[in-house]
Structure formats: C-alpha cells, structure tokens
PDB file of C-alpha atoms in Angstrom:
ATOM      1  CA  MET A  28    -120.145  29.081 -30.355  1.00  0.00           C
ATOM      2  CA  ALA A  29    -118.271  29.243 -33.578  1.00  0.00           C
ATOM      3  CA  GLN A  30    -116.600  32.437 -32.532  1.00  0.00           C
ATOM      4  CA  ASP A  31    -115.603  30.952 -29.230  1.00  0.00           C
ATOM      5  CA  PHE A  32    -114.076  27.965 -30.967  1.00  0.00           C
ATOM      6  CA  VAL A  33    -112.110  30.218 -33.294  1.00  0.00           C
ATOM      7  CA  LYS A  34    -110.806  32.188 -30.365  1.00  0.00           C
ATOM      8  CA  LYS A  35    -109.771  29.034 -28.629  1.00  0.00           C
ATOM      9  CA  LYS A  36    -107.838  27.969 -31.719  1.00  0.00           C
ATOM     10  CA  ALA A  37    -106.324  31.365 -31.950  1.00  0.00           C
ATOM     11  CA  THR A  38    -105.214  31.209 -28.381  1.00  0.00           C
ATOM     12  CA  ARG A  39    -103.774  27.708 -28.673  1.00  0.00           C
ATOM     13  CA  THR A  40    -101.491  28.383 -31.612  1.00  0.00           C
ATOM     14  CA  PRO A  41     -98.999  30.692 -29.830  1.00  0.00           C
ATOM     15  CA  SER A  42     -98.324  28.061 -27.176  1.00  0.00           C
ATOM     16  CA  ARG A  43     -97.006  25.704 -29.839  1.00  0.00           C
ATOM     17  CA  THR A  44     -94.648  28.314 -31.227  1.00  0.00           C
ATOM     18  CA  SER A  45     -93.255  28.972 -27.768  1.00  0.00           C
ATOM     19  CA  THR A  46     -92.543  25.303 -27.247  1.00  0.00           C
ATOM     20  CA  THR A  47     -90.782  25.107 -30.584  1.00  0.00           C
ATOM     21  CA  LYS A  48     -88.688  28.097 -29.634  1.00  0.00           C
ATOM     22  CA  LYS A  49     -87.767  26.460 -26.368  1.00  0.00           C
ATOM     23  CA  SER A  50     -86.748  23.253 -28.105  1.00  0.00           C
ATOM     24  CA  VAL A  51     -84.609  25.174 -30.588  1.00  0.00           C
ATOM     25  CA  GLY A  52     -82.860  27.059 -27.759  1.00  0.00           C
ATOM     26  CA  SER A  53     -82.147  23.858 -25.883  1.00  0.00           C
ATOM     27  CA  THR A  54     -80.676  22.210 -28.953  1.00  0.00           C
ATOM     28  CA  GLN A  55     -78.437  25.234 -29.546  1.00  0.00           C
ATOM     29  CA  LYS A  56     -77.263  25.064 -25.968  1.00  0.00           C
ATOM     30  CA  ARG A  57     -76.496  21.398 -26.364  1.00  0.00           C
ATOM     31  CA  LYS A  58     -74.546  22.073 -29.562  1.00  0.00           C
ATOM     32  CA  SER A  59     -72.528  24.860 -27.933  1.00  0.00           C
ATOM     33  CA  ALA A  60     -71.745  22.618 -24.930  1.00  0.00           C
ATOM     34  CA  ALA A  61     -70.678  19.781 -27.206  1.00  0.00           C
ATOM     35  CA  GLN A  62     -68.521  22.151 -29.250  1.00  0.00           C
ATOM     36  CA  ALA A  63     -66.898  23.488 -26.062  1.00  0.00           C
ATOM     37  CA  ARG A  64     -66.179  19.923 -24.952  1.00  0.00           C
ATOM     38  CA  SER A  65     -64.643  19.115 -28.318  1.00  0.00           C
ATOM     39  CA  ASN A  66     -62.472  22.248 -28.120  1.00  0.00           C
ATOM     40  CA  LYS A  67     -61.257  21.221 -24.660  1.00  0.00           C
ATOM     41  CA  THR A  68     -60.335  17.729 -25.855  1.00  0.00           C
ATOM     42  CA  GLU A  69     -58.489  19.182 -28.854  1.00  0.00           C
ATOM     43  CA  LYS A  70     -56.537  21.511 -26.552  1.00  0.00           C
ATOM     44  CA  ARG A  71     -55.637  18.582 -24.330  1.00  0.00           C
ATOM     45  CA  LYS A  72     -54.439  16.617 -27.346  1.00  0.00           C
ATOM     46  CA  THR A  73     -52.354  19.524 -28.618  1.00  0.00           C
ATOM     47  CA  ASN A  74     -50.830  19.987 -25.143  1.00  0.00           C
ATOM     48  CA  SER A  75     -49.997  16.294 -24.918  1.00  0.00           C
ATOM     49  CA  ARG A  76     -48.481  16.314 -28.400  1.00  0.00           C
ATOM     50  CA  LYS A  77     -46.000  19.127 -27.754  1.00  0.00           C
ATOM     51  CA  PRO A  78     -42.552  18.361 -29.228  1.00  0.00           C
ATOM     52  CA  SER A  79     -40.083  17.073 -26.679  1.00  0.00           C
ATOM     53  CA  SER A  80     -37.340  19.548 -25.848  1.00  0.00           C
ATOM     54  CA  PRO A  81     -33.903  18.620 -27.222  1.00  0.00           C
ATOM     55  CA  LYS A  82     -31.417  17.063 -24.800  1.00  0.00           C
ATOM     56  CA  LYS A  83     -28.995  19.519 -23.285  1.00  0.00           C
ATOM     57  CA  THR A  84     -25.291  18.812 -23.999  1.00  0.00           C
ATOM     58  CA  ALA A  85     -22.325  20.144 -22.028  1.00  0.00           C
ATOM     59  CA  PRO A  86     -20.621  23.189 -23.611  1.00  0.00           C
ATOM     60  CA  PHE A  87     -17.158  22.965 -25.182  1.00  0.00           C
ATOM     61  CA  TRP A  88     -15.425  24.913 -22.390  1.00  0.00           C
ATOM     62  CA  ALA A  89     -16.732  22.399 -19.849  1.00  0.00           C
ATOM     63  CA  TRP A  90     -14.942  19.566 -21.657  1.00  0.00           C
ATOM     64  CA  ILE A  91     -11.733  21.627 -21.735  1.00  0.00           C
ATOM     65  CA  LEU A  92     -12.005  22.274 -18.000  1.00  0.00           C
ATOM     66  CA  ILE A  93     -12.544  18.573 -17.292  1.00  0.00           C
ATOM     67  CA  SER A  94      -9.485  17.586 -19.371  1.00  0.00           C
ATOM     68  CA  ILE A  95      -7.335  20.182 -17.572  1.00  0.00           C
ATOM     69  CA  CYS A  96      -8.452  18.815 -14.202  1.00  0.00           C
ATOM     70  CA  ILE A  97      -7.569  15.256 -15.262  1.00  0.00           C
ATOM     71  CA  ILE A  98      -4.097  16.303 -16.479  1.00  0.00           C
ATOM     72  CA  GLY A  99      -3.447  18.286 -13.292  1.00  0.00           C
ATOM     73  CA  PHE A 100      -4.464  15.346 -11.137  1.00  0.00           C
ATOM     74  CA  GLY A 101      -2.102  13.041 -13.018  1.00  0.00           C
ATOM     75  CA  PHE A 102       0.766  15.519 -12.614  1.00  0.00           C
ATOM     76  CA  PHE A 103       0.016  15.763  -8.904  1.00  0.00           C
ATOM     77  CA  LEU A 104       0.203  11.985  -8.571  1.00  0.00           C
ATOM     78  CA  THR A 105       3.594  11.853 -10.332  1.00  0.00           C
ATOM     79  CA  GLN A 106       4.992  14.601  -8.113  1.00  0.00           C
ATOM     80  CA  LEU A 107       3.678  12.859  -5.039  1.00  0.00           C
ATOM     81  CA  SER A 108       5.333   9.577  -6.025  1.00  0.00           C
ATOM     82  CA  SER A 109       8.667  11.315  -6.705  1.00  0.00           C
ATOM     83  CA  LYS A 110       8.529  13.028  -3.310  1.00  0.00           C
ATOM     84  CA  GLU A 111       7.811   9.711  -1.617  1.00  0.00           C
ATOM     85  CA  ASN A 112      10.833   8.156  -3.343  1.00  0.00           C
ATOM     86  CA  GLY A 113      13.015  11.092  -2.233  1.00  0.00           C
ATOM     87  CA  THR A 114      11.881  10.819   1.352  1.00  0.00           C
ATOM     88  CA  GLN A 115      12.499   7.081   1.279  1.00  0.00           C
ATOM     89  CA  ILE A 116      16.074   7.633   0.034  1.00  0.00           C
ATOM     90  CA  ASN A 117      16.691  10.257   2.722  1.00  0.00           C
ATOM     91  CA  ALA A 118      15.334   7.898   5.348  1.00  0.00           C
ATOM     92  CA  GLU A 119      17.689   5.161   4.164  1.00  0.00           C
ATOM     93  CA  GLU A 120      20.625   7.566   4.298  1.00  0.00           C
ATOM     94  CA  THR A 121      19.771   8.633   7.821  1.00  0.00           C
ATOM     95  CA  ASN A 122      19.366   5.013   8.872  1.00  0.00           C
ATOM     96  CA  THR A 123      23.017   4.358   7.975  1.00  0.00           C
ATOM     97  CA  LYS A 124      24.587   5.094  11.329  1.00  0.00           C
ATOM     98  CA  GLU A 125      27.930   6.843  11.503  1.00  0.00           C
ATOM     99  CA  PRO A 126      30.630   5.024  13.438  1.00  0.00           C
ATOM    100  CA  THR A 127      30.888   6.128  17.036  1.00  0.00           C
ATOM    101  CA  GLU A 128      34.060   7.455  18.637  1.00  0.00           C
ATOM    102  CA  GLU A 129      34.467   4.205  20.557  1.00  0.00           C
ATOM    103  CA  GLN A 130      34.472   2.205  17.321  1.00  0.00           C
ATOM    104  CA  ILE A 131      37.041   4.559  15.730  1.00  0.00           C
ATOM    105  CA  SER A 132      39.324   4.337  18.754  1.00  0.00           C
ATOM    106  CA  GLN A 133      38.973   0.543  18.725  1.00  0.00           C
ATOM    107  CA  VAL A 134      40.055   0.438  15.070  1.00  0.00           C
ATOM    108  CA  LYS A 135      43.050   2.665  15.768  1.00  0.00           C
ATOM    109  CA  PHE A 136      44.055   0.512  18.701  1.00  0.00           C
ATOM    110  CA  ASP A 137      43.844  -2.664  16.615  1.00  0.00           C
ATOM    111  CA  PHE A 138      45.890  -0.997  13.872  1.00  0.00           C
ATOM    112  CA  TYR A 139      48.715  -0.131  16.243  1.00  0.00           C
ATOM    113  CA  GLU A 140      48.647  -3.637  17.691  1.00  0.00           C
ATOM    114  CA  ILE A 141      49.037  -5.086  14.184  1.00  0.00           C
ATOM    115  CA  LEU A 142      51.961  -2.753  13.448  1.00  0.00           C
ATOM    116  CA  LYS A 143      53.749  -3.880  16.606  1.00  0.00           C
ATOM    117  CA  GLY A 144      53.622  -7.448  15.386  1.00  0.00           C
ATOM    118  CA  LYS A 145      54.978  -6.435  11.964  1.00  0.00           C
ATOM    119  CA  GLU A 146      58.067  -4.561  13.171  1.00  0.00           C
ATOM    120  CA  VAL A 147      61.294  -5.510  11.367  1.00  0.00           C
ATOM    121  CA  ASN A 148      64.742  -4.964  12.842  1.00  0.00           C
ATOM    122  CA  VAL A 149      67.043  -3.110  10.437  1.00  0.00           C
ATOM    123  CA  ASP A 150      70.804  -3.320  10.684  1.00  0.00           C
ATOM    124  CA  GLU A 151      72.164   0.183  11.303  1.00  0.00           C
ATOM    125  CA  ARG A 152      75.472  -0.725   9.673  1.00  0.00           C
ATOM    126  CA  VAL A 153      73.742  -1.112   6.312  1.00  0.00           C
ATOM    127  CA  ILE A 154      72.371   2.419   6.578  1.00  0.00           C
ATOM    128  CA  GLU A 155      75.770   3.864   7.384  1.00  0.00           C
ATOM    129  CA  LYS A 156      77.356   2.210   4.354  1.00  0.00           C
ATOM    130  CA  THR A 157      74.848   3.611   1.837  1.00  0.00           C
ATOM    131  CA  PRO A 158      76.695   6.163  -0.333  1.00  0.00           C
ATOM    132  CA  GLU A 159      75.537   9.741  -0.288  1.00  0.00           C
ATOM    133  CA  GLN A 160      73.819  11.047  -3.380  1.00  0.00           C
ATOM    134  CA  LYS A 161      76.019  13.118  -5.647  1.00  0.00           C
ATOM    135  CA  ASN A 162      75.133  16.714  -6.352  1.00  0.00           C
ATOM    136  CA  ILE A 163      73.207  17.062  -9.592  1.00  0.00           C
ATOM    137  CA  THR A 164      73.928  19.938 -11.942  1.00  0.00           C
ATOM    138  CA  TYR A 165      71.403  21.185 -14.482  1.00  0.00           C
ATOM    139  CA  PHE A 166      71.942  22.535 -17.997  1.00  0.00           C
ATOM    140  CA  LEU A 167      69.587  24.042 -20.543  1.00  0.00           C
ATOM    141  CA  GLN A 168      70.041  23.165 -24.203  1.00  0.00           C
ATOM    142  CA  THR A 169      68.742  26.166 -26.148  1.00  0.00           C
ATOM    143  CA  GLY A 170      69.525  25.076 -29.691  1.00  0.00           C
ATOM    144  CA  SER A 171      71.519  22.819 -32.022  1.00  0.00           C
ATOM    145  CA  PHE A 172      72.946  24.085 -35.339  1.00  0.00           C
ATOM    146  CA  LYS A 173      74.985  22.670 -38.201  1.00  0.00           C
ATOM    147  CA  GLN A 174      76.712  26.006 -38.724  1.00  0.00           C
ATOM    148  CA  LEU A 175      78.969  27.306 -35.969  1.00  0.00           C
ATOM    149  CA  SER A 176      78.101  30.897 -36.871  1.00  0.00           C
ATOM    150  CA  ASP A 177      74.450  30.313 -36.032  1.00  0.00           C
ATOM    151  CA  ALA A 178      75.410  28.824 -32.674  1.00  0.00           C
ATOM    152  CA  ASP A 179      77.664  31.848 -31.932  1.00  0.00           C
ATOM    153  CA  THR A 180      74.806  34.266 -32.695  1.00  0.00           C
ATOM    154  CA  LEU A 181      72.520  32.581 -30.152  1.00  0.00           C
ATOM    155  CA  ARG A 182      75.326  32.364 -27.607  1.00  0.00           C
ATOM    156  CA  ALA A 183      75.952  36.123 -27.840  1.00  0.00           C
ATOM    157  CA  LYS A 184      72.246  36.840 -27.376  1.00  0.00           C
ATOM    158  CA  LEU A 185      72.123  34.719 -24.210  1.00  0.00           C
ATOM    159  CA  LEU A 186      75.283  36.292 -22.793  1.00  0.00           C
ATOM    160  CA  LEU A 187      73.594  39.692 -23.044  1.00  0.00           C
ATOM    161  CA  GLN A 188      70.825  38.276 -20.826  1.00  0.00           C
ATOM    162  CA  GLY A 189      73.384  37.427 -18.130  1.00  0.00           C
ATOM    163  CA  LEU A 190      73.300  33.644 -18.602  1.00  0.00           C
ATOM    164  CA  PRO A 191      76.366  31.384 -18.608  1.00  0.00           C
ATOM    165  CA  VAL A 192      76.470  29.865 -22.120  1.00  0.00           C
ATOM    166  CA  SER A 193      78.792  27.477 -23.944  1.00  0.00           C
ATOM    167  CA  ILE A 194      78.887  25.687 -27.318  1.00  0.00           C
ATOM    168  CA  GLU A 195      79.335  21.906 -27.438  1.00  0.00           C
ATOM    169  CA  LYS A 196      80.292  20.032 -30.623  1.00  0.00           C
ATOM    170  CA  THR A 197      78.611  16.639 -31.114  1.00  0.00           C
ATOM    171  CA  THR A 198      78.424  14.016 -33.855  1.00  0.00           C
ATOM    172  CA  ASN A 199      75.283  12.061 -34.665  1.00  0.00           C
ATOM    173  CA  LYS A 200      74.984   8.462 -35.895  1.00  0.00           C
ATOM    174  CA  ASN A 201      75.415   9.511 -39.494  1.00  0.00           C
ATOM    175  CA  GLY A 202      78.745  11.215 -38.690  1.00  0.00           C
ATOM    176  CA  GLN A 203      77.374  14.754 -39.046  1.00  0.00           C
ATOM    177  CA  GLU A 204      78.647  17.467 -36.706  1.00  0.00           C
ATOM    178  CA  TRP A 205      76.238  19.638 -34.726  1.00  0.00           C
ATOM    179  CA  HIS A 206      76.860  22.610 -32.465  1.00  0.00           C
ATOM    180  CA  ARG A 207      74.757  22.740 -29.301  1.00  0.00           C
ATOM    181  CA  VAL A 208      74.203  25.984 -27.409  1.00  0.00           C
ATOM    182  CA  VAL A 209      73.987  25.075 -23.703  1.00  0.00           C
ATOM    183  CA  ALA A 210      73.266  27.411 -20.787  1.00  0.00           C
ATOM    184  CA  GLY A 211      74.548  26.478 -17.351  1.00  0.00           C
ATOM    185  CA  PRO A 212      75.532  24.838 -15.110  1.00  0.00           C
ATOM    186  CA  PHE A 213      72.874  25.459 -12.430  1.00  0.00           C
ATOM    187  CA  ASP A 214      73.318  23.768  -9.061  1.00  0.00           C
ATOM    188  CA  THR A 215      69.803  24.424  -7.723  1.00  0.00           C
ATOM    189  CA  ARG A 216      66.315  24.142  -9.127  1.00  0.00           C
ATOM    190  CA  SER A 217      65.558  27.757  -8.293  1.00  0.00           C
ATOM    191  CA  LYS A 218      68.451  28.973 -10.493  1.00  0.00           C
ATOM    192  CA  LEU A 219      67.309  26.609 -13.221  1.00  0.00           C
ATOM    193  CA  ALA A 220      63.766  27.976 -13.060  1.00  0.00           C
ATOM    194  CA  LYS A 221      65.035  31.570 -13.194  1.00  0.00           C
ATOM    195  CA  ALA A 222      67.121  30.823 -16.309  1.00  0.00           C
ATOM    196  CA  ARG A 223      64.152  29.157 -18.011  1.00  0.00           C
ATOM    197  CA  GLY A 224      62.048  32.226 -17.274  1.00  0.00           C
ATOM    198  CA  ILE A 225      64.619  34.455 -18.999  1.00  0.00           C
ATOM    199  CA  LEU A 226      64.666  32.161 -22.042  1.00  0.00           C
ATOM    200  CA  ALA A 227      60.871  32.077 -22.197  1.00  0.00           C
ATOM    201  CA  SER A 228      60.664  35.884 -22.105  1.00  0.00           C
ATOM    202  CA  ASN A 229      62.941  35.930 -25.175  1.00  0.00           C
ATOM    203  CA  GLU A 230      60.803  33.244 -26.879  1.00  0.00           C
ATOM    204  CA  ILE A 231      63.584  30.627 -26.727  1.00  0.00           C
ATOM    205  CA  ASN A 232      62.679  27.007 -26.055  1.00  0.00           C
ATOM    206  CA  SER A 233      64.938  24.891 -23.853  1.00  0.00           C
ATOM    207  CA  ILE A 234      65.528  21.295 -22.801  1.00  0.00           C
ATOM    208  CA  VAL A 235      66.652  20.405 -19.245  1.00  0.00           C
ATOM    209  CA  LEU A 236      69.802  18.248 -19.043  1.00  0.00           C
ATOM    210  CA  LYS A 237      71.019  16.569 -15.825  1.00  0.00           C
ATOM    211  CA  ARG A 238      74.691  15.783 -15.320  1.00  0.00           C
TER     212      ARG A 238
END
C-alpha cells in the first residue's frame, strides 16, 4: 500500500508542473499582447504629432507677372478712354453739317440784293477832270563822296558796265559839299531792276530815287 501511495504521489507531481507551465505561457502571451497594444498607441501618437507642413508662398516671378498684368490693364484703360474721346470729337465734327447749295445760293442772292440798294451815282464829269498821273523816272544813288576824285572813279567804273551815270553836287545842313554818283534815269521798273542787278554783281549798293 505504501508503494502504491508513493506511486500516486509520483504521478501527481508532473500535473502540477504542467499547470504552472501553462500559466506562465498565458502570462507571457498577455504581456506580449499588452506590449503590442502599447506600441500601436505610441505609433498613433507619433503619427498624430507629426509637424505641420509649412505654408506655401507664391514665388517671386508670380508677383512680377501679377504686377505686369496690372500695369498692362491700366494702360489698356487709358488707351481705351483716349480712343473714346477721339471718336467723340470725330462724331461732333461730322455732326456739324456743311451748308447746302441752296443755302449758299440764298446768301449770294441776298448779297446782290443788298448791293443794289447801296449803289451810288457818280458824276462822270468829276472822273474826266481828274489829272493823269505823271510819268515817274527812277534813279539809283550808288555813292556819296566828299572828294570829287573818288566820285569820278566810281563813275568811270559804272560807265564801263554800260550804265548812264552822273555826279550831283549837294550841300548838307552843316554847309559841307558832297558829290553823289547817280545812275539813271530809268523810265520803267524793268530797266531799274536790270541796273540794280549789274550793281549787285559788282558788289555796289544802291538807293532808289523817284523823280
């Protein structure tokens, strides 16, 4: 009986060790599951705590493009307003109607009617008695000298050019005598102009005298 009791004890002991092993394995499983849960929560926290991305700002060339567009739009508005003013002026000019032919003829007719009322009778005898204008002769004074010899030198030079020349003696207010060299007479303006051209070609100034 004693041997049987010992065997029973011997057989009972391994069952306890197996239960302890099972309890240890279950606790390890629980720890690993809890650790996995904690890892998941930490990952969620790290994902939620990610740094926020910086705000995107427009590049520098975009601002330049925007400013160019604004300036171009303003220039377009100014050009548009100037064109509108030009078209308005042209419209006003076209609105001013030109006078018709009937209006022009009416004005001419009224003008002639007014002239008829303003006619003045002139005595023909007065016209017949008006004296005729005398013929005007022209002379060219080419120089004035105190010395007669100087006047003779210029006179000889002008005679070689084919001009009629004479010397006239005059006295000024102070009683001094002067000798004028005068070319002429010339009865027409064409002859006078021809003589002046000859004097100008010889670099001689002249003064026109009417007598």
